[in-house]
């Protein structure tokens, strides 16, 4: 046993030397290569060089001093990372130097996109209550995070989302007809009617198709950002997720990969206080999500998610630096989920109506921006009334068109599993049609494209 | 966890080749010296010597249609395929745990020096991250070649493979896909790999529409099939039988070439019985066929399935229609193994031609054991006995 231990120790020593030699060689090589913008090695530079002559810690795993007193590091959760804010609840700019000075048209566009999303939410939510679509998830209270961040991006920046980011698509000009087509799964749906409602995607608008499994998009966003970095195309990736999804292992993977592989990526966390019924104190014990960023070596900030300008400013600066420096940024937008989690959830079972009302009536991203516009003389009661009427009309028209449209051809159940259709699948398709020909009265064929 | 375990295994695998791994040979000679110094620790060859390999590698004939060839073992032919890909496709990147210095099985040796550290790089030790990152890179326009250090450690990435990679194209209506993703992983038993360095998880993936699963039997197939996986517009999992990394040597073309996916290969024609296998087990079955011929006068048709999903139903059924008997063998446990799928399909398609029950000789329904490996694997004697019973049925 002792012998074995000795052998193992000796072996480990040999390995250590080997690895050390490799590391030294790499660092030498790195120092000779002229620094390229795209592939500078932040991490390696931060790591201290090995030098046995100095009386300092030489551990390769961290760069730190010795201390001679026992002391555990305390998490700071009482006084957490502060929440960046540009305007107060009455729409007043707090510090003029932080005012993004957006033009009237830009601000009106923000407001109209937020309210149009809100109108669409109300109509589709009701349509689900009436059984006209199978499922829906509203964006109440989080409209500001979508529009503020989307506006700060370039249109060709790639978006990975969770499912509560329809405002990003809205901002990029995704037509109401296509939102509806997806929810109705009709023949116009770009996704060919295969996914549940609100699982939108658009190639033209660089919005990667939503999927239900939470947080899977985080490491994917890192990979996509890495590919864009190599293309040297001056594009960034933004990846949205909720504070609940941040508990998944994939979130850890995504953060760590993005940092070590130096990806031009913005992680955008919507911390709305709940993951379905689970409040944040059952989700984590640290200082929210933003506090995790520095642990991964990631630049991080927390913003008021009901302040569209604060979201805009933070995203704009993160985007600029992410692309210039090839490093990830983490933005945690503090919000409140005003609506139910989804149409399959009644949130009054786990939270008070008073709490919801506070956020709906007294601190809402839409009302705050409206205060700002009113103060500038850009918006009044008349404009509000006219826009409400017009937006409702736009949504209702699209809604009715979507409802009338047939469902996609049943053959589309079998395509796109692979790029090509393999013989086994071809056979299954033929077998389905043989069956349906014989039993057609038992299938809703008249609702589908022919 | 994977990395440390890998290094342990690497040492034993590479100890057969002292030139390429100085560390291993140093360690070995040191260990031997220690043992000699200690008087009570004498060699007992009969009990101490490791059990002989359970198969004999049968090299394929030298391929003539793809230009010049070079003697390569399986890990070198994988490197050659990766080299060809990196040189012809500027978007191609290779990543995983410890791939930068050449990989724990030497499959990526020299590639980082040749193509740069932005194209061949280490990732943090996190399998779900590796596959998620690979999917994203493919979506972002890169040819992504991810390595999972052992097939045994692919399960943390199961969600990314099954729910994401496999369904990307379908769920987006073909707006997005990750067809440019290939996942490579060492696979199969290795003599002493125990529970977590021996698994053959192909059947877990065979139940998942949207991915392709491929296993080669030797260096020539490894290169041609891997290049096909990389070129294929669907996410592929490529399992490399790690016991063959050094053991299998043949003449492999140096230029790129493709061996089609979803096509089984009939390695030996026969008339009495069809045997189907993949990976290392193909070599076991070739030996079984020779034994059956010699001892029983039975003519076996040997088929290498090569692609598990989507598999080549036609070639297998055509053979069974001719022979009337089917034996399927794989290292993975029998219950829910891929042999069950082949068996029930052939039974459906060839019912009138079958003259004996389809037989499966597989691993037992236990975890893969350490010291009991010789009793666990479906070796040539278990397969030979099955042939005998089927012929006498």
Short mmCIF file of C-alpha atoms in Angstrom, two decimals, chain A residues 3 6-7 10-11 14-15 18-19 22 26 29-30 33 39 41 158 160 190-192 194-195 199 201-217 219-228 230-231 248-250 252-254 256-257 260-261 263 412-420 422 424 427, chain B residues 7-8 10-11 21 23-24 26-27 30-31 34 38 90-93 95 101 112-113 117-119 121-142 156 159-160 163-166 168-177 208-212 232-235 309-310 313 349:
data_model
loop_
_atom_site.label_atom_id
_atom_site.label_comp_id
_atom_site.label_asym_id
_atom_site.label_seq_id
_atom_site.Cartn_x
_atom_site.Cartn_y
_atom_site.Cartn_z
CA UNK A 3 4.71 1.45 -2.09
CA UNK A 6 4.84 6.37 -3.33
CA UNK A 7 4.54 5.29 -6.93
CA UNK A 10 6.10 10.00 -8.04
CA UNK A 11 3.85 9.59 -11.04
CA UNK A 14 6.16 13.51 -13.35
CA UNK A 15 2.80 14.55 -14.69
CA UNK A 18 5.03 17.58 -17.87
CA UNK A 19 2.08 19.87 -17.64
CA UNK A 22 3.58 22.49 -21.61
CA UNK A 26 2.46 27.80 -24.39
CA UNK A 29 4.69 30.92 -27.70
CA UNK A 30 1.84 33.24 -26.82
CA UNK A 33 2.77 35.83 -31.35
CA UNK A 39 -8.01 36.09 -30.04
CA UNK A 41 -5.93 35.52 -24.18
CA UNK A 158 -28.20 36.85 -32.98
CA UNK A 160 -31.32 33.28 -28.17
CA UNK A 190 -42.68 29.41 -40.27
CA UNK A 191 -42.29 26.56 -37.76
CA UNK A 192 -44.80 24.44 -39.73
CA UNK A 194 -44.84 21.70 -34.87
CA UNK A 195 -44.27 23.54 -31.60
CA UNK A 199 -42.24 29.19 -29.51
CA UNK A 201 -38.38 31.92 -34.43
CA UNK A 202 -37.24 33.96 -37.40
CA UNK A 203 -34.27 33.46 -39.65
CA UNK A 204 -34.66 36.87 -41.28
CA UNK A 205 -34.71 38.64 -37.92
CA UNK A 206 -31.86 36.56 -36.41
CA UNK A 207 -34.09 35.23 -33.63
CA UNK A 208 -33.26 31.60 -32.94
CA UNK A 209 -36.36 29.42 -32.54
CA UNK A 210 -37.52 29.07 -28.93
CA UNK A 211 -37.60 25.63 -27.30
CA UNK A 212 -39.22 24.59 -24.03
CA UNK A 213 -36.26 23.00 -22.14
CA UNK A 214 -34.96 25.77 -19.90
CA UNK A 215 -31.43 27.17 -20.15
CA UNK A 216 -30.37 24.89 -23.00
CA UNK A 217 -29.87 28.07 -25.04
CA UNK A 219 -24.19 27.24 -23.80
CA UNK A 220 -25.56 27.34 -27.35
CA UNK A 221 -25.37 31.12 -27.31
CA UNK A 222 -21.74 30.83 -26.22
CA UNK A 223 -21.00 28.52 -29.15
CA UNK A 224 -22.73 30.82 -31.61
CA UNK A 225 -20.84 33.83 -30.24
CA UNK A 226 -17.59 31.92 -30.64
CA UNK A 227 -18.43 31.16 -34.28
CA UNK A 228 -19.31 34.83 -34.93
CA UNK A 230 -14.10 33.67 -35.67
CA UNK A 231 -15.99 35.13 -38.62
CA UNK A 248 -29.98 24.85 -14.42
CA UNK A 249 -26.60 23.23 -14.98
CA UNK A 250 -26.60 24.61 -18.51
CA UNK A 252 -23.28 27.31 -15.24
CA UNK A 253 -21.91 25.76 -18.43
CA UNK A 254 -22.87 28.76 -20.54
CA UNK A 256 -18.10 29.44 -17.77
CA UNK A 257 -17.66 28.59 -21.46
CA UNK A 260 -13.00 31.00 -20.74
CA UNK A 261 -13.52 30.99 -24.51
CA UNK A 263 -17.21 35.07 -26.49
CA UNK A 412 -45.08 18.24 -42.83
CA UNK A 413 -45.15 15.98 -39.78
CA UNK A 414 -42.44 13.89 -41.45
CA UNK A 415 -40.12 16.45 -43.05
CA UNK A 416 -37.12 18.17 -41.40
CA UNK A 417 -36.53 15.35 -38.90
CA UNK A 418 -33.36 14.96 -40.93
CA UNK A 419 -32.38 17.18 -43.81
CA UNK A 420 -33.36 14.34 -46.12
CA UNK A 422 -34.82 8.43 -44.94
CA UNK A 424 -37.85 4.24 -42.95
CA UNK A 427 -42.47 4.21 -45.34
CA UNK B 7 -5.41 9.84 -17.70
CA UNK B 8 -5.45 6.65 -15.70
CA UNK B 10 -4.58 6.44 -21.12
CA UNK B 11 -1.52 5.21 -19.30
CA UNK B 21 4.40 8.48 -24.55
CA UNK B 23 5.43 9.61 -19.25
CA UNK B 24 3.86 6.23 -19.50
CA UNK B 26 8.84 6.22 -17.32
CA UNK B 27 6.08 5.28 -15.00
CA UNK B 30 9.70 2.81 -12.40
CA UNK B 31 6.88 0.57 -11.25
CA UNK B 34 9.81 -1.02 -7.38
CA UNK B 38 10.31 -5.74 -2.95
CA UNK B 90 -11.93 27.24 -42.51
CA UNK B 91 -14.98 27.32 -40.21
CA UNK B 92 -14.21 23.90 -38.68
CA UNK B 93 -13.30 23.86 -34.98
CA UNK B 95 -13.01 21.22 -28.91
CA UNK B 101 -2.32 18.83 -26.23
CA UNK B 112 -3.47 22.76 -32.66
CA UNK B 113 0.06 23.55 -33.80
CA UNK B 117 -5.52 27.59 -30.89
CA UNK B 118 -8.76 29.22 -31.97
CA UNK B 119 -9.58 26.07 -33.97
CA UNK B 121 -9.05 24.18 -28.04
CA UNK B 122 -9.83 22.89 -24.58
CA UNK B 123 -13.17 23.58 -22.98
CA UNK B 124 -14.04 23.61 -19.29
CA UNK B 125 -14.80 20.15 -17.92
CA UNK B 126 -18.54 20.06 -18.58
CA UNK B 127 -20.19 17.74 -21.08
CA UNK B 128 -23.54 19.52 -21.29
CA UNK B 129 -21.57 22.67 -22.02
CA UNK B 130 -19.50 20.99 -24.73
CA UNK B 131 -22.52 19.75 -26.65
CA UNK B 132 -24.54 22.94 -26.08
CA UNK B 133 -21.55 24.98 -27.24
CA UNK B 134 -21.18 22.74 -30.29
CA UNK B 135 -24.84 23.14 -31.22
CA UNK B 136 -24.49 26.90 -30.92
CA UNK B 137 -21.31 26.97 -32.99
CA UNK B 138 -23.10 24.98 -35.71
CA UNK B 139 -26.07 27.36 -35.57
CA UNK B 140 -23.59 30.24 -35.80
CA UNK B 141 -22.19 28.84 -39.04
CA UNK B 142 -19.21 26.77 -37.92
CA UNK B 156 -24.72 14.85 -18.86
CA UNK B 159 -30.66 16.69 -22.84
CA UNK B 160 -28.68 18.83 -25.27
CA UNK B 163 -34.08 17.66 -26.80
CA UNK B 164 -31.95 20.16 -28.66
CA UNK B 165 -29.55 18.85 -31.33
CA UNK B 166 -31.91 16.18 -32.62
CA UNK B 168 -33.39 21.76 -33.95
CA UNK B 169 -34.31 21.53 -37.60
CA UNK B 170 -37.74 19.98 -37.08
CA UNK B 171 -39.00 22.36 -34.43
CA UNK B 172 -37.89 25.49 -36.30
CA UNK B 173 -39.47 24.42 -39.58
CA UNK B 174 -35.93 24.26 -41.01
CA UNK B 175 -35.20 27.91 -40.15
CA UNK B 176 -32.31 26.77 -37.98
CA UNK B 177 -30.36 23.56 -37.75
CA UNK B 208 -34.07 9.59 -30.79
CA UNK B 209 -35.22 10.77 -34.23
CA UNK B 210 -33.05 13.54 -35.67
CA UNK B 211 -29.53 12.34 -34.94
CA UNK B 212 -27.27 9.84 -36.66
CA UNK B 232 -23.52 15.28 -43.26
CA UNK B 233 -26.13 18.00 -42.79
CA UNK B 234 -27.47 16.35 -39.63
CA UNK B 235 -26.03 16.15 -36.11
CA UNK B 309 -29.43 5.28 -36.73
CA UNK B 310 -30.94 5.44 -39.31
CA UNK B 313 -32.83 -2.33 -42.98
CA UNK B 349 -40.10 -8.20 -42.74
#
